[in-house]
Structures are given as C-alpha cells and as structure tokens.
C-alpha cells in the first residue's frame, strides 16, 4: 500500500513527484498514513471537487491523520485554536464565513490595484538602483505581498522582522513541533497586541474595522495547544464589515491566520512563478509582448505550480466517490497538484501554457472552505509578474536552474532564494528545465 510521495524536487522542480504521477491512474485509492492509519488519496480533478464540496467530509483537525511525518507531531491532533477557521465545520465555520465574507470581494480587491502597483514599482525601483543582480525572493517576491498585507490589516511594515521569521517556522514541516507551537504563539501575541491597540485607537484598516465591532478589550492571547496542521491550503477568509461580537482572542487568531497565509502563499507563488517563467523563455517573452495575458498567465501558473498542497478531510459517514466507498473515519488526502495535472480536465497538463484557459483549477480549494482571499492573490500576481518582466527585459537566472534552492519540507512549496541578473555584464545562468 503506497504512502504519499513528497519528493517533488527530483526531476523538474515544477512537476509533482514522479511517484505521485504514477499513482494518478486511479482517481481514488488507498493510502497509508504516517501513523499507520489507512485512508484515501484523491488525485483526480472530479473526485477532488466532489470531496471538497461535500459536507460529509470534515475539516476538523482532531479528526485528521497526517499523510506525511512531521517532527514531534502528537499521535492525535488537537482541535483548531480559537480563530483558526481552517479546522472548523458548519455551523462554527459558517458563522465565521458569514462574518468574514465581505472584505475580499472582486470589487474590493480591484480597488487595491493602484496600491499594489505602487508597492511593486517601489520594489522594482530598489532592485534597479542596487545594481544588476538580486535575490528575487528578498527583493521582490516577499516584500510585495508583505507590503500589501501590512497595509490591508494595519500591520506596521517596520515590524516585519517580528513576524516574517515566525511565519516561516509555522509552515516548516521539518521544524520541531515545539518550535512551530512557539512560533504560532508568538504570532498570536504580536497580533493580539495590535488588536488591543486598534480597539484603543482605530486606524483605516481591516483589523481596526473588526475591532470596532467586537467586545471590550480582553487579555492578549497566549500559547495555544498544538500543533495543528496550520494554514496549508486555500481556505483563506477575511472578515466583513457586518462582523460583531468577535473576542480579542478570535481577532488575534483570525488576524494571525490572514497575515501568515496571505504572506507565504503569495510570496511563494511570485517566486516560483518567476522561476517557471525564467525557465521557459518563450512563455516569458509572450507575457512581455502581450499584457492581456497577465490574467490567463496567473491562472495557469496557479494550476501548474500548486504551491499549497495537499488538503485533508475526514469522512463523517460512508461516502462513495468515483465508484470507491470511503468509510466513515477515513482521512482523505486531496492532492491539489495531481488534480491540477489531471489530463481529463487539462489537456497536455505538464506543459506550461499561459494562453491556456486554466479556470477550474483547485489551487484555491473548492466548496465551503474555498479561499476568499483568492481575488487578492490574483490581483497581486497579475500586477507584479508582468511588471517584473516588463521592467527587466533581460532578466535571467544567475545560476543554473538545478542550483536554485527549493522549499522541500515546507507545507507551502516554493524557492528559498532565486538569484537573477540583468544587464550585459551579468553572467549567463538561464536555461530551460
């Protein structure tokens, strides 16, 4: 009986593990989990949509088994910490979802386009002024979404030294469970301090808006039991203006989730997306030549790269999916990267084609927990990546593709760093993968 293949870096760094592809001939199959539990692996696109949309499959952490080993993880996972909506089912999840749904609508996110364009231009200006080489992660992929999330939530950008390192540890599957717990608790303490400040002196931002509807200030939340699986998928949601009655602890949990997931997922999509385009000069040239491809290119990169993977659910009762009976209590691992490469849904799925109509991919999840923050991510990608390639027509990798370090043990896939160069004096490093 197979275990979940995770060795994604062998071969092309943008493809799913070869062993996972080999398992994708059947859309639903048995899978052995890290603790010995026997559950299911879903790799087919239609089967994945069916599982993610069906309320008979639970997202509650305490019902799940982890498909891959995590250092120091307990035998049984704890329930979701206060404010962590990713590990909740209806009616608790529905309550939060209704409170949070109004802030990341298409219209509201498009209103942020001008500010995202400014943040992007500032980062590109700094790159240009610094010379003809850069680490694209440090100079571009990380600061753009950090600036965006800081402005949206009302988090001082000057405080990024306090939370960026914590976010990285939270998503690091190789880190000890105690270190992940400590990082998560530290992030909650930081956001909790902001919540108290926003209640006392509101400013024009999301946390202030939420705090103005909540109860009187309470104690700053401390450490939470864990580890929970954490925000590894596209279940991102954001509070709406009708929110009311959220406690300080709930606000800190929600704010910490938004800050962590909003930073890490988009930063890695920008970094890995740039790497993919630099590794395929024809696609990069098409994006430079045809600005209208910005939207389709973003959707195709989301499908092709699938950085947030997998999604976990637990069957609450016996459910048949694609002719396979999934028993109550079985954990189901939905492989987003396999579903997004399903040839029955996406012809020639292993080819990056920014002219492809890639709508229907599952990179933002599907069903009740589908990412409400997806519109913000789309705006960031459609603004930032075309601007990068337009500003630096000679942009190329400064090292051979095989030497780009990958985030192999993180729940959000990406690149650790991405050395790039532009200008005639820079050495050649680019090449197709």
Short mmCIF file of C-alpha atoms in Angstrom, two decimals:
data_model
loop_
_atom_site.label_atom_id
_atom_site.label_comp_id
_atom_site.label_asym_id
_atom_site.label_seq_id
_atom_site.Cartn_x
_atom_site.Cartn_y
_atom_site.Cartn_z
CA UNK A 1 0.00 0.00 0.00
CA UNK A 2 1.55 3.35 -1.02
CA UNK A 3 2.48 6.26 1.21
CA UNK A 4 2.17 9.84 0.00
CA UNK A 5 5.07 10.74 -2.33
CA UNK A 6 6.52 14.12 -1.41
CA UNK A 7 9.96 14.18 -3.09
CA UNK A 8 8.94 16.86 -5.54
CA UNK A 9 12.43 18.20 -6.31
CA UNK A 10 13.64 15.18 -8.29
CA UNK A 11 13.37 15.91 -11.98
CA UNK A 12 11.59 19.11 -12.99
CA UNK A 13 11.10 21.33 -9.90
CA UNK A 14 7.66 22.40 -11.13
CA UNK A 15 6.20 18.91 -11.55
CA UNK A 16 4.53 16.71 -8.93
CA UNK A 17 6.67 13.84 -7.60
CA UNK A 18 7.06 11.17 -10.25
CA UNK A 19 5.76 8.57 -7.80
CA UNK A 20 2.60 10.64 -7.28
CA UNK A 21 2.03 10.87 -11.02
CA UNK A 22 2.37 7.09 -11.19
CA UNK A 23 -0.44 6.78 -8.60
CA UNK A 24 -2.76 9.09 -10.53
CA UNK A 25 -4.05 6.41 -12.88
CA UNK A 26 -6.84 5.86 -10.34
CA UNK A 27 -8.64 8.99 -9.08
CA UNK A 28 -9.22 7.48 -5.60
CA UNK A 29 -7.02 4.85 -3.95
CA UNK A 30 -5.96 3.61 -0.53
CA UNK A 31 -3.09 5.37 1.22
CA UNK A 32 -1.07 4.52 4.31
CA UNK A 33 -0.61 7.50 6.66
CA UNK A 34 2.39 8.39 8.82
CA UNK A 35 0.82 6.91 11.98
CA UNK A 36 -0.29 3.70 10.27
CA UNK A 37 -3.85 4.84 9.57
CA UNK A 38 -5.24 3.59 6.26
CA UNK A 39 -7.17 6.29 4.45
CA UNK A 40 -7.52 7.55 0.90
CA UNK A 41 -5.59 9.53 -1.67
CA UNK A 42 -7.56 11.55 -4.22
CA UNK A 43 -5.71 12.59 -7.37
CA UNK A 44 -8.49 13.02 -9.94
CA UNK A 45 -9.88 16.51 -10.58
CA UNK A 46 -13.55 15.49 -10.50
CA UNK A 47 -13.06 13.36 -7.39
CA UNK A 48 -11.21 16.18 -5.63
CA UNK A 49 -14.03 18.64 -6.35
CA UNK A 50 -16.56 16.12 -5.08
CA UNK A 51 -14.74 15.60 -1.77
CA UNK A 52 -14.05 19.29 -1.16
CA UNK A 53 -17.66 20.29 -1.87
CA UNK A 54 -19.29 17.55 0.22
CA UNK A 55 -20.19 18.48 3.85
CA UNK A 56 -19.90 14.81 4.76
CA UNK A 57 -16.14 15.36 4.70
CA UNK A 58 -14.86 17.26 7.74
CA UNK A 59 -12.01 19.76 8.04
CA UNK A 60 -11.73 19.41 11.83
CA UNK A 61 -8.11 18.87 12.78
CA UNK A 62 -8.86 16.44 15.59
CA UNK A 63 -10.42 14.00 13.10
CA UNK A 64 -7.46 14.02 10.69
CA UNK A 65 -4.37 11.87 10.29
CA UNK A 66 -1.25 13.38 8.72
CA UNK A 67 -0.17 11.73 5.46
CA UNK A 68 3.48 12.64 5.96
CA UNK A 69 5.59 12.56 9.13
CA UNK A 70 6.10 15.83 10.99
CA UNK A 71 8.81 16.21 13.60
CA UNK A 72 7.34 15.88 17.09
CA UNK A 73 3.71 15.72 15.94
CA UNK A 74 1.39 14.14 18.55
CA UNK A 75 -0.44 10.90 17.90
CA UNK A 76 -3.76 12.76 17.83
CA UNK A 77 -4.09 16.29 16.51
CA UNK A 78 -5.72 18.92 18.73
CA UNK A 79 -8.80 20.84 17.69
CA UNK A 80 -8.43 24.18 15.95
CA UNK A 81 -7.21 27.08 18.09
CA UNK A 82 -9.60 29.97 18.62
CA UNK A 83 -9.96 32.00 15.43
CA UNK A 84 -8.48 29.32 13.15
CA UNK A 85 -11.34 28.81 10.72
CA UNK A 86 -9.45 26.28 8.60
CA UNK A 87 -10.10 23.50 11.10
CA UNK A 88 -13.83 24.08 11.57
CA UNK A 89 -17.03 22.67 10.07
CA UNK A 90 -20.53 24.11 9.97
CA UNK A 91 -22.11 25.66 11.94
CA UNK A 92 -18.97 27.20 13.53
CA UNK A 93 -17.27 27.66 10.17
CA UNK A 94 -20.46 29.08 8.66
CA UNK A 95 -20.66 31.68 11.42
CA UNK A 96 -17.14 32.92 10.74
CA UNK A 97 -17.59 32.68 6.99
CA UNK A 98 -20.65 34.92 7.12
CA UNK A 99 -18.89 37.39 9.36
CA UNK A 100 -15.79 37.43 7.18
CA UNK A 101 -17.10 37.31 3.63
CA UNK A 102 -17.36 40.98 2.77
CA UNK A 103 -13.73 42.11 2.57
CA UNK A 104 -12.17 40.11 -0.24
CA UNK A 105 -14.78 40.54 -2.95
CA UNK A 106 -13.62 41.05 -6.53
CA UNK A 107 -14.62 44.71 -6.40
CA UNK A 108 -12.81 45.43 -3.14
CA UNK A 109 -9.65 43.69 -4.26
CA UNK A 110 -9.58 45.54 -7.57
CA UNK A 111 -9.77 48.75 -5.60
CA UNK A 112 -6.35 47.80 -4.19
CA UNK A 113 -4.78 47.57 -7.65
CA UNK A 114 -3.29 51.07 -7.55
CA UNK A 115 -1.57 50.47 -4.22
CA UNK A 116 -0.27 47.08 -5.35
CA UNK A 117 1.12 48.72 -8.49
CA UNK A 118 2.87 51.29 -6.29
CA UNK A 119 4.36 48.67 -3.97
CA UNK A 120 5.54 46.66 -6.97
CA UNK A 121 7.11 49.68 -8.64
CA UNK A 122 8.91 50.62 -5.42
CA UNK A 123 10.43 47.14 -5.16
CA UNK A 124 11.48 47.17 -8.81
CA UNK A 125 12.98 50.66 -8.41
CA UNK A 126 15.05 49.43 -5.47
CA UNK A 127 16.25 46.43 -7.49
CA UNK A 128 17.26 48.63 -10.40
CA UNK A 129 19.11 51.11 -8.18
CA UNK A 130 21.00 48.34 -6.37
CA UNK A 131 22.79 47.01 -9.44
CA UNK A 132 22.30 44.23 -11.97
CA UNK A 133 21.84 41.20 -9.73
CA UNK A 134 19.43 40.33 -6.93
CA UNK A 135 17.83 37.56 -4.93
CA UNK A 136 14.32 37.86 -6.35
CA UNK A 137 12.78 36.38 -3.20
CA UNK A 138 14.27 39.02 -0.91
CA UNK A 139 13.95 41.93 -3.35
CA UNK A 140 10.55 41.22 -4.88
CA UNK A 141 8.56 38.06 -4.12
CA UNK A 142 8.48 38.50 -0.35
CA UNK A 143 8.25 42.31 0.06
CA UNK A 144 5.35 42.84 -2.38
CA UNK A 145 2.79 40.67 -0.50
CA UNK A 146 4.24 41.77 2.83
CA UNK A 147 3.57 45.40 1.97
CA UNK A 148 0.08 44.51 0.73
CA UNK A 149 -0.91 42.51 3.81
CA UNK A 150 0.57 45.10 6.18
CA UNK A 151 -1.48 47.86 4.59
CA UNK A 152 -4.64 45.76 4.42
CA UNK A 153 -4.51 44.58 8.03
CA UNK A 154 -2.91 47.68 9.53
CA UNK A 155 0.33 45.94 10.49
CA UNK A 156 3.40 48.23 10.62
CA UNK A 157 5.80 47.20 7.85
CA UNK A 158 8.64 48.15 10.16
CA UNK A 159 7.58 45.22 12.36
CA UNK A 160 8.23 42.64 9.62
CA UNK A 161 11.30 41.43 11.50
CA UNK A 162 8.95 40.30 14.28
CA UNK A 163 6.62 38.18 12.16
CA UNK A 164 8.34 37.01 8.95
CA UNK A 165 10.58 34.53 10.75
CA UNK A 166 7.64 33.24 12.79
CA UNK A 167 5.60 32.62 9.64
CA UNK A 168 8.44 30.66 8.06
CA UNK A 169 8.73 28.36 11.08
CA UNK A 170 4.95 27.80 11.21
CA UNK A 171 4.99 26.35 7.69
CA UNK A 172 8.25 24.41 8.11
CA UNK A 173 7.36 20.72 8.31
CA UNK A 174 10.97 19.89 9.23
CA UNK A 175 10.82 22.09 12.34
CA UNK A 176 10.19 20.50 15.72
CA UNK A 177 6.58 20.63 16.88
CA UNK A 178 7.60 22.71 19.90
CA UNK A 179 9.27 25.28 17.65
CA UNK A 180 6.15 25.50 15.47
CA UNK A 181 3.95 25.90 18.56
CA UNK A 182 6.22 28.63 19.89
CA UNK A 183 6.23 30.46 16.56
CA UNK A 184 2.43 30.30 16.29
CA UNK A 185 2.01 31.52 19.86
CA UNK A 186 4.46 34.35 19.16
CA UNK A 187 2.48 35.41 16.09
CA UNK A 188 -0.76 35.39 18.11
CA UNK A 189 0.85 37.51 20.84
CA UNK A 190 2.02 40.02 18.25
CA UNK A 191 -1.36 40.27 16.50
CA UNK A 192 -3.09 40.32 19.90
CA UNK A 193 -1.10 43.43 20.82
CA UNK A 194 -2.23 45.03 17.57
CA UNK A 195 -5.86 44.18 18.30
CA UNK A 196 -5.70 45.96 21.67
CA UNK A 197 -4.06 48.96 20.03
CA UNK A 198 -6.71 49.06 17.29
CA UNK A 199 -9.52 48.95 19.84
CA UNK A 200 -7.98 51.87 21.70
CA UNK A 201 -7.05 53.94 18.62
CA UNK A 202 -8.65 52.67 15.40
CA UNK A 203 -6.98 53.40 12.07
CA UNK A 204 -8.12 52.87 8.48
CA UNK A 205 -7.50 49.15 8.11
CA UNK A 206 -9.12 45.74 8.41
CA UNK A 207 -8.10 44.93 11.99
CA UNK A 208 -9.43 48.29 13.19
CA UNK A 209 -12.69 47.73 11.38
CA UNK A 210 -13.08 44.32 13.01
CA UNK A 211 -12.03 45.55 16.43
CA UNK A 212 -14.59 48.35 16.34
CA UNK A 213 -17.38 45.75 16.21
CA UNK A 214 -16.03 43.47 18.92
CA UNK A 215 -16.38 43.47 22.71
CA UNK A 216 -14.32 45.47 25.15
CA UNK A 217 -10.62 44.63 25.17
CA UNK A 218 -9.57 41.46 26.93
CA UNK A 219 -6.25 39.78 27.67
CA UNK A 220 -3.78 39.19 24.89
CA UNK A 221 -3.97 35.50 23.90
CA UNK A 222 -1.10 33.29 24.96
CA UNK A 223 0.18 29.99 23.62
CA UNK A 224 -2.29 27.55 22.13
CA UNK A 225 -2.12 23.76 22.26
CA UNK A 226 -0.78 22.17 19.15
CA UNK A 227 0.44 21.51 16.69
CA UNK A 228 -2.50 21.82 14.35
CA UNK A 229 -1.82 21.25 10.65
CA UNK A 230 -1.90 25.02 10.15
CA UNK A 231 -2.96 27.11 7.14
CA UNK A 232 -1.59 24.94 4.34
CA UNK A 233 -4.38 25.34 1.85
CA UNK A 234 -6.57 27.88 0.18
CA UNK A 235 -9.18 28.13 2.96
CA UNK A 236 -8.40 31.83 3.46
CA UNK A 237 -11.28 34.04 4.62
CA UNK A 238 -11.49 37.66 5.68
CA UNK A 239 -13.93 39.47 7.99
CA UNK A 240 -16.69 41.64 6.63
CA UNK A 241 -17.96 44.96 7.89
CA UNK A 242 -21.01 43.33 9.44
CA UNK A 243 -18.80 41.40 11.85
CA UNK A 244 -19.75 41.71 15.52
CA UNK A 245 -19.03 40.04 18.81
CA UNK A 246 -15.54 38.78 17.95
CA UNK A 247 -13.38 38.49 21.05
CA UNK A 248 -9.78 39.65 21.25
CA UNK A 249 -8.67 36.03 21.08
CA UNK A 250 -10.76 35.38 17.97
CA UNK A 251 -9.47 38.53 16.30
CA UNK A 252 -5.87 37.61 17.08
CA UNK A 253 -6.40 34.12 15.66
CA UNK A 254 -8.08 35.39 12.51
CA UNK A 255 -5.53 38.18 12.04
CA UNK A 256 -2.62 35.80 12.55
CA UNK A 257 -4.06 33.35 10.04
CA UNK A 258 -4.60 36.06 7.44
CA UNK A 259 -1.14 37.51 7.94
CA UNK A 260 0.63 34.14 7.74
CA UNK A 261 -1.33 32.62 4.87
CA UNK A 262 -1.59 35.86 2.90
CA UNK A 263 2.15 36.39 3.04
CA UNK A 264 3.55 32.92 2.49
CA UNK A 265 1.30 31.62 -0.27
CA UNK A 266 1.57 34.69 -2.50
CA UNK A 267 5.29 35.18 -1.85
CA UNK A 268 5.95 31.63 -2.97
CA UNK A 269 3.68 31.92 -5.99
CA UNK A 270 5.58 35.04 -7.09
CA UNK A 271 8.98 33.45 -6.51
CA UNK A 272 8.21 30.06 -8.03
CA UNK A 273 6.16 31.67 -10.81
CA UNK A 274 9.10 33.86 -11.79
CA UNK A 275 11.38 30.79 -11.73
CA UNK A 276 8.98 28.89 -14.01
CA UNK A 277 8.81 31.76 -16.50
CA UNK A 278 12.58 32.28 -16.47
CA UNK A 279 12.96 28.57 -17.17
CA UNK A 280 10.67 28.85 -20.21
CA UNK A 281 11.85 31.89 -22.21
CA UNK A 282 9.06 31.55 -24.77
CA UNK A 283 6.39 31.96 -22.10
CA UNK A 284 8.22 34.91 -20.53
CA UNK A 285 8.53 36.58 -23.95
CA UNK A 286 4.80 36.10 -24.57
CA UNK A 287 3.95 37.75 -21.25
CA UNK A 288 6.19 40.72 -22.08
CA UNK A 289 4.72 41.10 -25.56
CA UNK A 290 1.06 40.66 -24.65
CA UNK A 291 -0.03 42.44 -21.44
CA UNK A 292 -3.52 40.99 -21.82
CA UNK A 293 -2.05 37.60 -20.96
CA UNK A 294 -1.49 38.70 -17.34
CA UNK A 295 -4.76 37.17 -16.13
CA UNK A 296 -4.52 33.86 -18.01
CA UNK A 297 -0.84 33.59 -17.07
CA UNK A 298 -1.67 33.93 -13.37
CA UNK A 299 -4.34 31.22 -13.57
CA UNK A 300 -2.02 28.89 -15.48
CA UNK A 301 0.82 29.39 -13.00
CA UNK A 302 -1.56 28.71 -10.13
CA UNK A 303 -2.63 25.47 -11.82
CA UNK A 304 0.84 24.44 -12.95
CA UNK A 305 2.65 25.07 -9.66
CA UNK A 306 0.02 24.24 -6.99
CA UNK A 307 2.13 25.54 -4.10
CA UNK A 308 -0.41 24.78 -1.32
CA UNK A 309 -0.78 21.01 -1.21
CA UNK A 310 -2.35 18.75 -0.01
CA UNK A 311 -5.79 19.37 1.50
CA UNK A 312 -7.07 16.99 4.19
CA UNK A 313 -10.59 15.91 5.03
CA UNK A 314 -12.15 13.16 7.19
CA UNK A 315 -15.25 11.20 6.19
CA UNK A 316 -18.07 11.67 8.71
CA UNK A 317 -20.01 8.78 7.19
CA UNK A 318 -19.60 6.26 4.39
CA UNK A 319 -19.40 8.13 1.07
CA UNK A 320 -18.94 6.80 -2.45
CA UNK A 321 -16.66 8.84 -4.70
CA UNK A 322 -15.88 7.78 -8.27
CA UNK A 323 -17.07 4.28 -7.50
CA UNK A 324 -14.88 3.93 -4.39
CA UNK A 325 -16.50 3.61 -0.97
CA UNK A 326 -14.76 5.83 1.56
CA UNK A 327 -15.56 4.64 5.07
CA UNK A 328 -16.52 6.88 7.98
CA UNK A 329 -13.42 7.90 9.91
CA UNK A 330 -11.02 7.60 6.97
CA UNK A 331 -8.80 10.59 6.32
CA UNK A 332 -8.78 11.71 2.70
CA UNK A 333 -5.72 13.43 1.26
CA UNK A 334 -6.70 15.57 -1.73
CA UNK A 335 -3.62 16.10 -3.89
CA UNK A 336 -4.11 19.52 -5.45
CA UNK A 337 -1.01 19.20 -7.60
CA UNK A 338 -2.20 15.87 -9.03
CA UNK A 339 -5.75 17.12 -9.60
CA UNK A 340 -4.42 20.21 -11.36
CA UNK A 341 -2.43 17.93 -13.69
CA UNK A 342 -5.37 15.62 -14.47
CA UNK A 343 -5.35 15.19 -18.27
CA UNK A 344 -9.08 14.52 -18.20
CA UNK A 345 -9.56 18.16 -17.14
CA UNK A 346 -6.47 19.89 -18.56
CA UNK A 347 -5.10 18.55 -21.87
CA UNK A 348 -1.31 18.25 -22.01
CA UNK A 349 -1.24 19.17 -18.29
CA UNK A 350 2.54 19.02 -17.79
CA UNK A 351 3.14 21.88 -20.22
CA UNK A 352 3.14 25.49 -19.01
CA UNK A 353 0.96 27.44 -21.43
CA UNK A 354 -0.02 30.95 -20.37
CA UNK A 355 -2.58 31.06 -23.17
CA UNK A 356 -4.39 28.08 -21.67
CA UNK A 357 -7.84 28.55 -20.18
CA UNK A 358 -6.88 27.23 -16.75
CA UNK A 359 -10.03 28.21 -14.88
CA UNK A 360 -11.37 25.43 -12.72
CA UNK A 361 -8.03 24.63 -11.09
CA UNK A 362 -8.14 23.75 -7.41
CA UNK A 363 -5.26 25.87 -6.13
CA UNK A 364 -7.70 27.92 -4.06
CA UNK A 365 -9.58 24.85 -2.91
CA UNK A 366 -13.26 24.27 -3.62
CA UNK A 367 -16.52 24.14 -1.71
CA UNK A 368 -17.28 25.64 1.71
CA UNK A 369 -13.61 26.35 2.50
CA UNK A 370 -12.69 27.81 -0.88
CA UNK A 371 -10.25 30.67 -0.47
CA UNK A 372 -11.94 34.04 -0.07
CA UNK A 373 -8.53 35.68 -0.39
CA UNK A 374 -8.13 34.35 -3.91
CA UNK A 375 -9.06 37.67 -5.51
CA UNK A 376 -6.29 39.47 -3.65
CA UNK A 377 -3.77 36.85 -4.74
CA UNK A 378 -4.93 37.18 -8.34
CA UNK A 379 -4.54 40.95 -8.30
CA UNK A 380 -1.06 40.69 -6.80
CA UNK A 381 0.07 38.16 -9.40
CA UNK A 382 -1.48 39.93 -12.39
CA UNK A 383 0.18 43.19 -11.35
CA UNK A 384 3.56 42.05 -10.07
CA UNK A 385 4.78 39.41 -12.53
CA UNK A 386 4.11 41.36 -15.76
CA UNK A 387 5.68 44.46 -14.17
CA UNK A 388 8.80 42.47 -13.28
CA UNK A 389 9.33 41.16 -16.80
CA UNK A 390 8.47 44.49 -18.41
CA UNK A 391 10.96 46.39 -16.22
CA UNK A 392 13.80 43.92 -16.84
CA UNK A 393 13.59 42.57 -20.42
CA UNK A 394 16.98 40.85 -19.99
CA UNK A 395 16.07 39.22 -16.68
CA UNK A 396 17.53 35.73 -16.35
CA UNK A 397 18.65 33.22 -13.78
CA UNK A 398 22.09 33.95 -12.37
CA UNK A 399 22.69 30.27 -11.55
CA UNK A 400 21.86 27.04 -13.39
CA UNK A 401 18.23 26.00 -12.73
CA UNK A 402 19.37 22.92 -10.83
CA UNK A 403 21.15 25.11 -8.27
CA UNK A 404 18.06 27.09 -7.25
CA UNK A 405 17.27 26.01 -3.65
CA UNK A 406 13.72 24.75 -3.11
CA UNK A 407 11.46 24.73 -0.05
CA UNK A 408 11.32 20.95 0.02
CA UNK A 409 9.97 20.48 3.56
CA UNK A 410 7.52 23.35 3.78
CA UNK A 411 3.76 22.96 3.56
CA UNK A 412 3.88 25.83 1.04
CA UNK A 413 6.17 24.93 -1.86
CA UNK A 414 8.48 27.49 -3.40
CA UNK A 415 12.06 28.66 -3.70
CA UNK A 416 14.31 29.60 -0.80
CA UNK A 417 16.10 32.13 -2.96
CA UNK A 418 16.14 33.00 -6.66
CA UNK A 419 19.40 34.60 -7.89
CA UNK A 420 18.73 36.65 -11.01
CA UNK A 421 20.69 39.01 -13.21
CA UNK A 422 20.07 41.57 -15.90
CA UNK A 423 22.38 43.73 -17.95
CA UNK A 424 25.11 42.72 -20.39
CA UNK A 425 27.87 42.33 -17.80
CA UNK A 426 25.98 39.65 -15.87
CA UNK A 427 26.88 36.02 -16.45
CA UNK A 428 24.51 33.60 -18.16
CA UNK A 429 22.62 31.23 -15.90
CA UNK A 430 19.22 30.79 -17.51
CA UNK A 431 18.19 27.66 -19.24
CA UNK A 432 15.12 25.55 -19.77
CA UNK A 433 14.36 22.98 -17.09
#
